[in-house]
Amino acid sequence: MTEYLQEKVHVQNYIRMQFPSCSANESFARVAVASFVAQLDPTLEELTELKTAVSEAVTNAIIHGYENSFGEIRIECSLYDQTVKITIEDDGVGIEDVDMARQPLYTSRPELERSGMGLTIMESFVDRMEIQSEPGQGTRVTLVKSMGGQKTSQRPS
Amino acid sequence: MSLQTTTISGVLVARLQGELDHHAVEKIREDIEQTVQQEGINRLVLSFANIHFMDSSGIGLVLGRLRTIQALGGKMALCEVQNSLQKIFEMSGILKVLKLFPSEQEAIEYVRGE
Ligand SMILES: Nc1ncnc2c1ncn2[C@@H]1O[C@H](COP(=O)(O)OP(=O)(O)OP(=O)(O)O)[C@@H](O)[C@H]1O
Ligand SMILES: [Mg+2]
């Protein structure tokens, strides 16, 4: 799985999407990812978890990254064996302190009724989550999840 | 249609529909807040019978309405939460501050203080 994060493996299939930061695209993004990964034969629970994680990341890009103004969101989703890797990228304000942002209940926008649980939910619904962010440049979230029963990390190497 | 509201013996019952994400939640929040104000109600039941997907925006919706209802000195409960939402409910801390009932009727009776 670490190899996959470092892009050392040859992916078998992928999709790329780019769309403006409007909230109507939140459902589009999670449904598109879910139908693409259907070829791994995931369980309904795995699929719901992945959809939730994608929804959280896209919502964060819209609300926090672009602060509800216009910007572009890019998603890449690739498959390797039974594992899916998804990156969700924005060119928004970025995150000053990623460790603080990842704390459960931390939110910079309580007035918008945010609960500060998005990153915590994402982390628990996938196998690995990485956040790369540069203030003023943008944020890239990488999610890796094994699906369809057989765990990649348990493959003989 | 993302919401259907009805008042049953002084209790506002809001039956949520569809997928509770950031996009859907904005309008639902406005609708509930408006109805609460207009009808001067401080007892609220949120029904999750028709919700099969929810992200953290749904958590914000629930906790935000709890804040409204508590500020009005009222009572609130949830009902018919589907299995697919169980994990997110557990993580959210909602279960520590709100009661959850298997049926709408039980939730209504609870917020009426029966
Ligand atoms: N794409 C992003 N761009 C800029 N800041 C971000 C981004 N994603 C997350 N953050 C920052 O990290 C914080 C924590 O994010 P998280 O998703 O956990 O909580 P939230 O979005 O504030 O609330 P919730 O997800 O529960 O509605 C956010 O409040 C924000 O400050
Ligand atoms: Mg969030």
XYZ file of C-alpha atoms and ligand atoms in Angstrom:
303
model
C 0.000 0.000 0.000
C 2.910 2.345 0.716
C 4.233 1.567 -2.761
C 0.901 2.562 -4.205
C 1.021 5.890 -2.367
C 4.495 6.508 -3.745
C 3.285 5.696 -7.260
C 5.727 2.853 -7.706
C 3.114 0.434 -8.989
C 1.590 0.202 -12.423
C -2.079 1.121 -12.223
C -4.546 -1.004 -14.110
C -7.306 1.510 -14.656
C -7.997 5.123 -13.792
C -10.357 8.067 -14.264
C -9.792 11.799 -13.938
C -12.469 14.412 -13.346
C -12.403 18.162 -12.999
C -15.341 20.343 -12.095
C -16.121 23.731 -10.551
C -16.579 24.057 -6.797
C -20.374 24.109 -6.688
C -22.141 22.044 -4.080
C -24.360 20.291 -6.643
C -21.203 18.446 -7.756
C -20.722 16.779 -4.350
C -23.149 13.986 -5.182
C -21.838 13.717 -8.735
C -18.272 13.188 -7.464
C -19.090 10.451 -4.951
C -21.447 8.627 -7.329
C -18.909 8.751 -10.190
C -16.184 7.293 -7.948
C -18.566 4.629 -6.634
C -19.569 3.482 -10.104
C -15.941 3.370 -11.240
C -14.813 1.191 -8.305
C -17.796 -1.149 -8.762
C -15.496 -3.299 -10.947
C -13.624 -4.326 -7.754
C -16.841 -5.924 -6.524
C -16.886 -4.050 -3.197
C -19.381 -4.682 -0.423
C -22.145 -2.141 0.065
C -20.492 -1.048 3.306
C -17.119 -0.457 1.602
C -18.840 1.525 -1.117
C -20.735 3.703 1.389
C -17.513 4.359 3.309
C -15.694 5.408 0.138
C -18.573 7.633 -0.981
C -18.640 9.296 2.417
C -14.880 9.950 2.357
C -15.054 11.460 -1.160
C -18.037 13.586 -0.156
C -16.110 14.931 2.860
C -13.050 15.828 0.779
C -15.044 17.551 -1.978
C -17.110 19.460 0.590
C -13.923 20.612 2.337
C -12.506 21.856 -0.976
C -15.705 23.849 -1.615
C -16.261 25.279 1.871
C -12.705 25.713 3.161
C -10.434 25.569 0.103
C -12.433 27.961 -2.025
C -14.464 29.515 0.822
C -17.658 29.022 -1.197
C -16.346 30.999 -4.177
C -15.401 29.697 -7.601
C -12.507 27.310 -8.130
C -11.671 24.000 -9.746
C -11.613 20.628 -8.052
C -9.713 17.701 -9.591
C -10.178 14.058 -8.722
C -8.117 11.136 -9.886
C -9.156 7.625 -9.052
C -6.955 4.642 -9.916
C -7.122 0.914 -9.346
C -4.393 -1.581 -8.556
C -5.395 -5.144 -7.703
C -8.142 -4.818 -5.097
C -7.068 -1.335 -4.009
C -8.373 2.060 -4.992
C -6.414 5.285 -4.672
C -8.207 8.617 -4.910
C -6.707 12.082 -4.898
C -8.904 15.131 -4.400
C -7.155 18.395 -5.196
C -8.001 22.083 -4.946
C -6.062 25.304 -5.592
C -7.640 27.036 -2.615
C -6.382 28.685 0.567
C -4.563 25.608 1.874
C -4.124 24.467 5.476
C -1.648 26.189 7.836
C -1.419 23.357 10.343
C -2.436 19.953 8.996
C -1.924 18.166 12.322
C -4.315 20.550 14.038
C -6.847 20.239 11.175
C -6.826 16.446 11.583
C -7.818 16.626 15.265
C -11.375 15.399 15.888
C -13.789 18.329 16.457
C -11.370 20.946 15.099
C -13.139 23.280 12.693
C -12.220 26.735 11.455
C -15.873 27.415 10.529
C -18.161 26.636 13.497
C -20.505 29.437 12.363
C -21.324 27.371 9.253
C -22.492 24.493 11.486
C -19.420 22.417 10.692
C -18.616 19.859 13.366
C -14.922 19.272 12.675
C -15.468 15.567 12.057
C -14.879 15.324 8.295
C -11.180 14.402 8.338
C -11.728 12.021 11.272
C -14.532 10.253 9.397
C -12.429 10.049 6.222
C -9.496 8.596 8.093
C -11.587 5.886 9.712
C -13.411 4.973 6.482
C -10.262 4.310 4.408
C -7.034 2.381 5.030
C -4.705 5.348 4.514
C -5.169 9.087 4.264
C -2.509 11.644 3.388
C -2.890 15.409 3.271
C -0.477 17.654 1.410
C -1.209 21.328 1.700
C 0.503 24.619 1.063
C -1.055 27.828 2.413
C -2.101 30.008 -0.509
C -1.540 27.169 -3.007
C -4.065 24.470 -2.275
C -4.667 21.054 -0.777
C -4.344 17.508 -2.018
C -5.927 14.645 -0.092
C -4.961 11.068 -0.974
C -7.148 8.165 0.097
C -6.245 4.492 -0.274
C -8.682 1.684 0.421
C -8.737 -2.060 -0.222
C -12.068 -3.304 -1.477
C -13.800 -6.516 -2.382
C -12.588 -8.547 0.599
C -8.954 -9.318 -0.239
C -6.639 -6.891 1.596
C -3.683 -5.693 -0.466
C -1.501 -5.398 2.618
C -1.894 -9.137 3.208
C -0.682 -10.148 -0.245
C 2.537 -12.177 -0.184
C 5.339 -9.941 -1.415
C -38.039 17.232 -2.400
C -35.575 16.938 0.483
C -37.918 17.472 3.388
C -41.494 16.891 4.436
C -42.714 18.572 7.594
C -45.873 18.043 9.573
C -47.040 19.122 13.015
C -48.434 16.381 15.224
C -49.862 17.469 18.590
C -47.476 20.381 18.999
C -44.444 18.506 17.717
C -42.749 19.431 14.454
C -41.935 16.178 12.653
C -39.372 16.705 9.892
C -39.053 13.700 7.598
C -35.730 13.984 5.804
C -35.405 12.668 2.265
C -32.526 11.801 -0.044
C -28.811 12.235 0.711
C -27.722 14.477 3.580
C -24.688 16.281 2.176
C -23.593 19.924 2.275
C -25.700 20.726 -0.799
C -28.925 19.227 0.583
C -28.487 20.382 4.165
C -28.532 24.132 3.457
C -32.145 24.158 2.317
C -33.314 21.691 4.961
C -31.801 23.874 7.688
C -33.576 26.977 6.373
C -36.907 25.174 6.073
C -36.804 23.749 9.590
C -35.637 27.023 11.154
C -38.380 28.929 9.345
C -41.114 26.517 10.390
C -39.922 26.525 14.000
C -40.016 30.355 14.056
C -43.341 30.739 12.239
C -45.235 28.160 14.247
C -43.503 28.946 17.553
C -42.657 25.291 18.088
C -39.915 24.043 20.387
C -40.434 20.291 20.074
C -38.773 18.591 17.134
C -38.492 15.059 15.777
C -36.108 14.368 12.881
C -37.007 11.207 10.998
C -34.180 9.430 9.167
C -36.455 6.739 7.678
C -35.577 7.814 4.129
C -31.927 8.723 4.602
C -29.440 6.179 3.328
C -26.449 8.471 2.915
C -25.100 11.175 5.203
C -21.731 12.873 5.737
C -20.533 15.340 8.377
C -22.938 17.959 6.985
C -25.730 15.835 8.460
C -24.009 15.880 11.847
C -23.905 19.683 11.650
C -27.598 19.778 10.730
C -28.628 17.629 13.701
C -26.426 19.398 16.276
C -27.414 22.819 14.908
C -31.136 22.044 15.326
C -30.477 20.722 18.830
C -28.899 24.099 19.632
C -31.958 25.931 18.279
C -34.398 23.753 20.212
C -32.408 23.982 23.452
C -32.247 27.780 23.130
C -36.074 27.709 22.943
C -36.213 25.521 26.036
C -37.682 22.626 24.058
C -36.992 18.966 23.413
C -35.768 17.052 20.389
C -35.313 13.413 19.324
C -34.392 11.325 16.277
C -36.094 8.268 14.843
C -35.666 5.431 12.343
C -31.947 5.804 11.736
C -30.854 3.245 9.127
C -28.061 0.721 9.706
C -25.899 2.287 6.990
C -25.624 5.448 9.115
C -24.733 3.702 12.357
C -20.963 4.152 12.114
C -21.146 7.859 11.370
C -23.662 8.383 14.182
C -21.372 6.622 16.647
C -18.393 8.743 15.598
C -20.348 12.006 15.663
C -21.155 12.039 19.365
C -24.818 12.654 18.487
C -25.844 9.576 20.465
C -24.419 11.163 23.645
C -26.699 14.199 23.416
C -29.820 12.928 21.649
C -32.200 10.029 22.055
C -32.897 7.783 19.105
C -36.174 5.875 18.702
C -37.148 2.994 16.407
C -40.479 4.640 15.531
C -41.769 8.161 14.912
C -44.559 7.638 17.430
C -42.168 6.828 20.267
C -40.034 9.861 19.419
C -43.104 12.126 19.419
C -44.252 10.782 22.781
C -40.795 11.337 24.228
C -40.497 14.987 23.142
C -44.041 15.644 24.402
C -42.799 14.400 27.758
C -45.148 11.434 27.992
N -9.408 21.497 1.280
C -9.192 22.282 2.353
N -8.716 23.555 2.189
C -8.495 24.364 3.269
N -8.717 23.985 4.546
C -9.192 22.736 4.780
C -9.447 21.836 3.701
N -9.896 20.668 4.229
C -9.926 20.856 5.569
N -9.495 22.094 5.915
C -9.356 22.633 7.293
O -9.370 21.571 8.202
C -10.418 21.748 9.167
C -10.962 20.391 9.580
O -11.634 19.756 8.498
P -12.819 18.732 8.801
O -13.388 18.254 7.520
O -12.328 17.695 9.763
O -13.857 19.631 9.621
P -14.891 20.719 9.042
O -14.964 20.642 7.576
O -14.528 22.011 9.631
O -16.257 20.211 9.695
P -17.153 18.970 9.133
O -16.309 18.223 8.142
O -17.449 18.149 10.350
O -18.342 19.576 8.547
C -11.421 22.643 8.497
O -12.214 23.343 9.421
C -10.480 23.567 7.686
O -9.959 24.582 8.499
Mg -15.211 18.871 6.536
